[in-house]
Coordinates of C-alpha atoms in Angstrom, one line a residue:
X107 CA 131.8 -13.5 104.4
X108 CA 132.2 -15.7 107.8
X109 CA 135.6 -16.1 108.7
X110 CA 135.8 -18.8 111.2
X111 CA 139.1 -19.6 113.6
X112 CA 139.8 -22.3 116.6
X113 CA 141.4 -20.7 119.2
X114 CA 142.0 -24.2 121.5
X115 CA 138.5 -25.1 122.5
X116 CA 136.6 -21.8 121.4
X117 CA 135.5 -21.4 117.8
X118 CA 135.1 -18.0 116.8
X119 CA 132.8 -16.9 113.6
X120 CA 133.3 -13.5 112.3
X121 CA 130.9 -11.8 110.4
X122 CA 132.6 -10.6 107.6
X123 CA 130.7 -8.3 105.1
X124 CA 132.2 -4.9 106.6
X125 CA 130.9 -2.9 103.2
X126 CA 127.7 -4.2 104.0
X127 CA 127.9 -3.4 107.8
X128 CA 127.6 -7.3 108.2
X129 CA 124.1 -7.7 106.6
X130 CA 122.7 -11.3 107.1
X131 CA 122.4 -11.7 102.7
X132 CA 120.7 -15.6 102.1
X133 CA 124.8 -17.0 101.4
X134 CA 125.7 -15.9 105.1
X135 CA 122.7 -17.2 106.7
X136 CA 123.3 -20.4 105.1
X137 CA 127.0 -20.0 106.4
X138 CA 126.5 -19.4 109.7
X139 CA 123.7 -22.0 110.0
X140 CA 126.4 -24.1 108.4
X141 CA 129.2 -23.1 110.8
X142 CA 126.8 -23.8 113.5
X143 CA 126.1 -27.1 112.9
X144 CA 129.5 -28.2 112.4
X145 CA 130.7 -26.5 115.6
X146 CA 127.7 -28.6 117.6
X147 CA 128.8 -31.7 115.9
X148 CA 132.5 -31.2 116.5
X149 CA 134.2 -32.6 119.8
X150 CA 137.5 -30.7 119.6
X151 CA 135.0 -27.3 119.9
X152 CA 133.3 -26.5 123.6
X153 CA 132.4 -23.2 123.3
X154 CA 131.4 -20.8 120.1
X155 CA 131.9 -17.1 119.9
X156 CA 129.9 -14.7 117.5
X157 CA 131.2 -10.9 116.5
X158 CA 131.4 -8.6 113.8
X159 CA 134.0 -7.2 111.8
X160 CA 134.1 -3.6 110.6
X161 CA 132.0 -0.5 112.4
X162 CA 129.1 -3.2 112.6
X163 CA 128.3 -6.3 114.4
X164 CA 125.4 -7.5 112.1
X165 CA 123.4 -4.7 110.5
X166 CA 120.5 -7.0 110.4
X167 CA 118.8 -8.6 106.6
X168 CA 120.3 -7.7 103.8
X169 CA 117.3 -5.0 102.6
X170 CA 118.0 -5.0 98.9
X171 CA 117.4 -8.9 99.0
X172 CA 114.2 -8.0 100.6
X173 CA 113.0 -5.6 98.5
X174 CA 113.9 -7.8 95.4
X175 CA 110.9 -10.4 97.9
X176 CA 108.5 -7.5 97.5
X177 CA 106.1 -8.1 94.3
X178 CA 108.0 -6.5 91.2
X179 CA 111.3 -7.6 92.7
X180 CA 113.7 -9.8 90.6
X181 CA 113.5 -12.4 93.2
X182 CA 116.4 -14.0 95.2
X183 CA 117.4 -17.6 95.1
X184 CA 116.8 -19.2 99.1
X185 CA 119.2 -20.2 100.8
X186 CA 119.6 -24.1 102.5
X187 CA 119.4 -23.0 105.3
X188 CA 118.3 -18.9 105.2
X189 CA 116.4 -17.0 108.4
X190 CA 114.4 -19.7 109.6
X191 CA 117.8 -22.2 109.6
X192 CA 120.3 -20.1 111.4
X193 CA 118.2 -19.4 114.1
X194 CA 116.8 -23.1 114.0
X195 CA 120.7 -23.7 115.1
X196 CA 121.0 -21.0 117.6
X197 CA 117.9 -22.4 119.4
X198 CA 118.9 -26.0 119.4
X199 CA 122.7 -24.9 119.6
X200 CA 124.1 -27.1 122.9
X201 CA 127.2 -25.7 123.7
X202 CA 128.2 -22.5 125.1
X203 CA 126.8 -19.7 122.3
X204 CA 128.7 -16.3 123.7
X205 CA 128.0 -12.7 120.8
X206 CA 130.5 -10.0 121.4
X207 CA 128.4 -7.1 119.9
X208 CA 131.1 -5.0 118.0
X209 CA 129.1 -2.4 116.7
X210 CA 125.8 -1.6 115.5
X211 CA 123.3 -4.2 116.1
X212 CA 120.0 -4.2 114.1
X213 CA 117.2 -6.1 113.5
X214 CA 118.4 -9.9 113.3
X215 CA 121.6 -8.7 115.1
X216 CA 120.2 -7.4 117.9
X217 CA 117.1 -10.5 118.2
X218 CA 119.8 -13.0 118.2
X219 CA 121.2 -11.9 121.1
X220 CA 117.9 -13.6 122.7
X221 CA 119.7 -17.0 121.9
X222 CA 123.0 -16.1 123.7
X223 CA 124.3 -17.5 126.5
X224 CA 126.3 -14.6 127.3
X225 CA 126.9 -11.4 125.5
X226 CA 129.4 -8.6 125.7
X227 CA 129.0 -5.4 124.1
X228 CA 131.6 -2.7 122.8
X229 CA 130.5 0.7 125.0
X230 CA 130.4 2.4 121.4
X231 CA 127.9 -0.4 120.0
X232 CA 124.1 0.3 119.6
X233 CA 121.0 -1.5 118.8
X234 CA 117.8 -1.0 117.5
X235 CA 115.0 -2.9 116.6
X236 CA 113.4 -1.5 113.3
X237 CA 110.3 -3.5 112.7
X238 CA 107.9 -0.9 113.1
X239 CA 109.6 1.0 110.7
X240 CA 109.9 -1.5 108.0
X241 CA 106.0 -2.0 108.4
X242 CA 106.7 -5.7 109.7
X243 CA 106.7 -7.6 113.1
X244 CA 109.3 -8.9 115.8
X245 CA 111.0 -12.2 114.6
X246 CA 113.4 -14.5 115.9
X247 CA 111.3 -15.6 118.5
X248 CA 111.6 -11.8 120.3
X249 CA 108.4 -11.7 120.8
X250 CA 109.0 -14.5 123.8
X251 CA 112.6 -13.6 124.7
X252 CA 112.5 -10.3 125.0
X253 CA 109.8 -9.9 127.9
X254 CA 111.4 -13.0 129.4
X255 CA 114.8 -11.1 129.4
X256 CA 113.9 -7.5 129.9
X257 CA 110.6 -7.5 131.2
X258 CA 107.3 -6.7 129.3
X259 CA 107.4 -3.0 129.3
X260 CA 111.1 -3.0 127.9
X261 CA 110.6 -5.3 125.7
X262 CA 107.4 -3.3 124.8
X263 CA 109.3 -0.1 123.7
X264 CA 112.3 -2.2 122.2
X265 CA 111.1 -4.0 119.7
X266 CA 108.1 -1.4 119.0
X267 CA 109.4 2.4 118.8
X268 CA 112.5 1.4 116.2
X269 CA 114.4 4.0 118.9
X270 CA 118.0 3.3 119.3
X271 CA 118.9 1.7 122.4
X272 CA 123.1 2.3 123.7
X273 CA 125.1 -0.2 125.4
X274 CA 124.4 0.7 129.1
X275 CA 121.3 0.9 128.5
X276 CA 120.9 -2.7 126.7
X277 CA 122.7 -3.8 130.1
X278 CA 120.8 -2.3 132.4
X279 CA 117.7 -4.3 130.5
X280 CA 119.5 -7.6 131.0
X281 CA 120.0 -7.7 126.8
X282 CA 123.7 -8.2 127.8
X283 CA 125.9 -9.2 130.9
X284 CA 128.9 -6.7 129.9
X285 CA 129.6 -3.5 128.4
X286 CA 133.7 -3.7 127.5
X287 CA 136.0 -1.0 126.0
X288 CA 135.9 -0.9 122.4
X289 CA 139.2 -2.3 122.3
X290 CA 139.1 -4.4 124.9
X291 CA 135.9 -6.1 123.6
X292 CA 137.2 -9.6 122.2
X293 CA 139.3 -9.8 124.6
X294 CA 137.3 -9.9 127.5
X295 CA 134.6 -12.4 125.6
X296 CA 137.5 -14.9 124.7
X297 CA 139.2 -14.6 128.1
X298 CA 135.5 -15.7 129.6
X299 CA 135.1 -18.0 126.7
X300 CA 138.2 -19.7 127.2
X301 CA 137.3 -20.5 131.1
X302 CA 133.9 -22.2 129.9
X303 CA 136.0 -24.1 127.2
X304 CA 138.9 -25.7 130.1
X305 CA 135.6 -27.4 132.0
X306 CA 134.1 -30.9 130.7
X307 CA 131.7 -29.9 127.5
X308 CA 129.7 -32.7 129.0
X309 CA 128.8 -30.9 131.8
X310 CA 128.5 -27.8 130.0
X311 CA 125.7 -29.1 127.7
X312 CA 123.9 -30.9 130.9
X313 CA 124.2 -27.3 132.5
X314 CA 122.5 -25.6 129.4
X315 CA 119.7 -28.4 128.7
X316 CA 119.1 -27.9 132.8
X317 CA 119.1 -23.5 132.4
X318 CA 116.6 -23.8 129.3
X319 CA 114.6 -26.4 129.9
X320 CA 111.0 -25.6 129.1
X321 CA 112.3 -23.2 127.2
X322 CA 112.3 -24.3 123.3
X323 CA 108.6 -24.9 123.3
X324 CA 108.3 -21.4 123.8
X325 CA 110.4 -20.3 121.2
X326 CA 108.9 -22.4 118.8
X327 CA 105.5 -21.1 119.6
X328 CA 106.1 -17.4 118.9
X329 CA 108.1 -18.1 115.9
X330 CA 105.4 -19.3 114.2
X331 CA 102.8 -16.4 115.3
X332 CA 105.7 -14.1 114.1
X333 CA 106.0 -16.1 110.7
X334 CA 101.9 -15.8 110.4
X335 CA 102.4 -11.9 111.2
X336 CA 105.5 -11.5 108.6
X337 CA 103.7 -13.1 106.2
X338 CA 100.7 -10.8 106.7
X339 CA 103.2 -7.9 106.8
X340 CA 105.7 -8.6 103.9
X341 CA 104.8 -6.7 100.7
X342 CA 101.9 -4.9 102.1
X343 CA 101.9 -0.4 101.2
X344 CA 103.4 -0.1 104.7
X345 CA 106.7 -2.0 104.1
X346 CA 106.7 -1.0 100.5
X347 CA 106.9 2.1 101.5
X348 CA 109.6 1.1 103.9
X349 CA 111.6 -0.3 101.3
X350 CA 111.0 2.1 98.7
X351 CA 112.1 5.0 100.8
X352 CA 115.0 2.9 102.1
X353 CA 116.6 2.7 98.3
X354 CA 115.6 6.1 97.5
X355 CA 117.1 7.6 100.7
X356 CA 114.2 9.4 102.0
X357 CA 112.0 9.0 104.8
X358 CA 109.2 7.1 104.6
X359 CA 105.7 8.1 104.5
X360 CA 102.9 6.0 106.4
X361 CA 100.2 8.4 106.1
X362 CA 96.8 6.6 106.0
X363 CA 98.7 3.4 106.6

């Protein structure tokens, strides 16, 4: 489910549900937010690396756990740690937090990439933000990152028309620093990785308090509108429908909606 491997000073985590084009289910939230803690608390580890395994990178949440949420669902057990916990660890993460973006990015896997320090991304990967299209909002803080990052009018149509958005574009936006070769990918991330990971962590985590300074407030602030706005969202016809026509394998119909 997270496969996780020290290469010296760089600690990579693999998302590993390929058959599941690396869907964030509530057991690998908690894992990550697990792996994430342990990395921050361990000395022997100065720099962490995130990627998927399969055609995916992270496909975002797992939608048959949430349309088991929606009313008449058979309910799923929550995680320790779930949503809210993993990205509680990638905000307050204080070492180097680098995402190689394999393949498909979506929802969750595309948001996160608002916590990275640095990310790469395959030529062949895409994103896409699907909110809109699930009847819901923006989450993970996007809502703040994304203008800061891209700009408000990118930002705008990114996490609002669903659309698909390819590499080149996502680093023309300033979403990523580096489009790579497929297989060339981990590679290149590591290689970078590695040179963080041979300077003092000590300064590395002064460097990072320094570059984001001011900015956690922030973060905090829009993930709790986005939490109000989910909460509003989550089970209402619109993402019913969503869901519904997700499982049935049709598209959905937000007529009147």
């Amino acid at each position: 489910m997270l496969d996780i491997e020290d290469q010296g000073r760089v600690r990579l985590l693999t998302l590993n549900r390929p058959d599941a084009l690396n869907a964030f289910s509530e057991a690998l939230y908690d894992a990550t937010a697990q792996a994430l803690i342990d990395a921050a608390a361990d000395p022997d580890v100065a720099v962490v690396v995130l990627t998927g395994n399969g055609r995916a990178f992270c496909a975002g949440t797992d939608l048959v756990e949430m349309g088991a949420r929606n009313p008449g669902g058979d309910g799923v057990e929550p995680g320790v740690h779930g949503f809210a916990g993993m990205i509680d660890q990638m905000d307050s993460f204080a070492k180097p937090f680098i995402v190689a973006v394999n393949g498909l990015a979506i929802g969750v896997g595309a948001t996160m990439l608002g916590f990275a320090d640095l990310a790469f991304m395959s030529s062949e990967a895409r994103l896409r933000c699907p909110f809109s299209s699930l009847g819901v909002a923006p989450e993970a803080a996007s809502s703040y990152t994304f203008p800061l990052l891209l700009g408000r009018q990118q930002a705008m149509w990114t996490l609002l028309s669903a659309e698909w958005i390819s590499a080149e574009e996502a680093q023309e936006m300033g979403l990523v620093w580096k489009v790579c070769p497929p297989d060339e990918l981990l590679d290149t991330t590591m290689a970078h990785a590695q040179k963080l990971a041979a300077l003092p962590v000590s300064s590395l985590m002064e460097s990072k308090v320094l570059i984001t300074h001011g900015w956690h407030d922030g973060v905090a602030a829009a993930r709790e509108r986005e939490n109000a706005a989910f909460s509003r969202l989550m089970g209402a016809p619109a993402n019913v429908e969503a869901i519904s026509a997700f499982m049935e394998k049709r598209p959905p119909d937000f007529t009147g909606m």
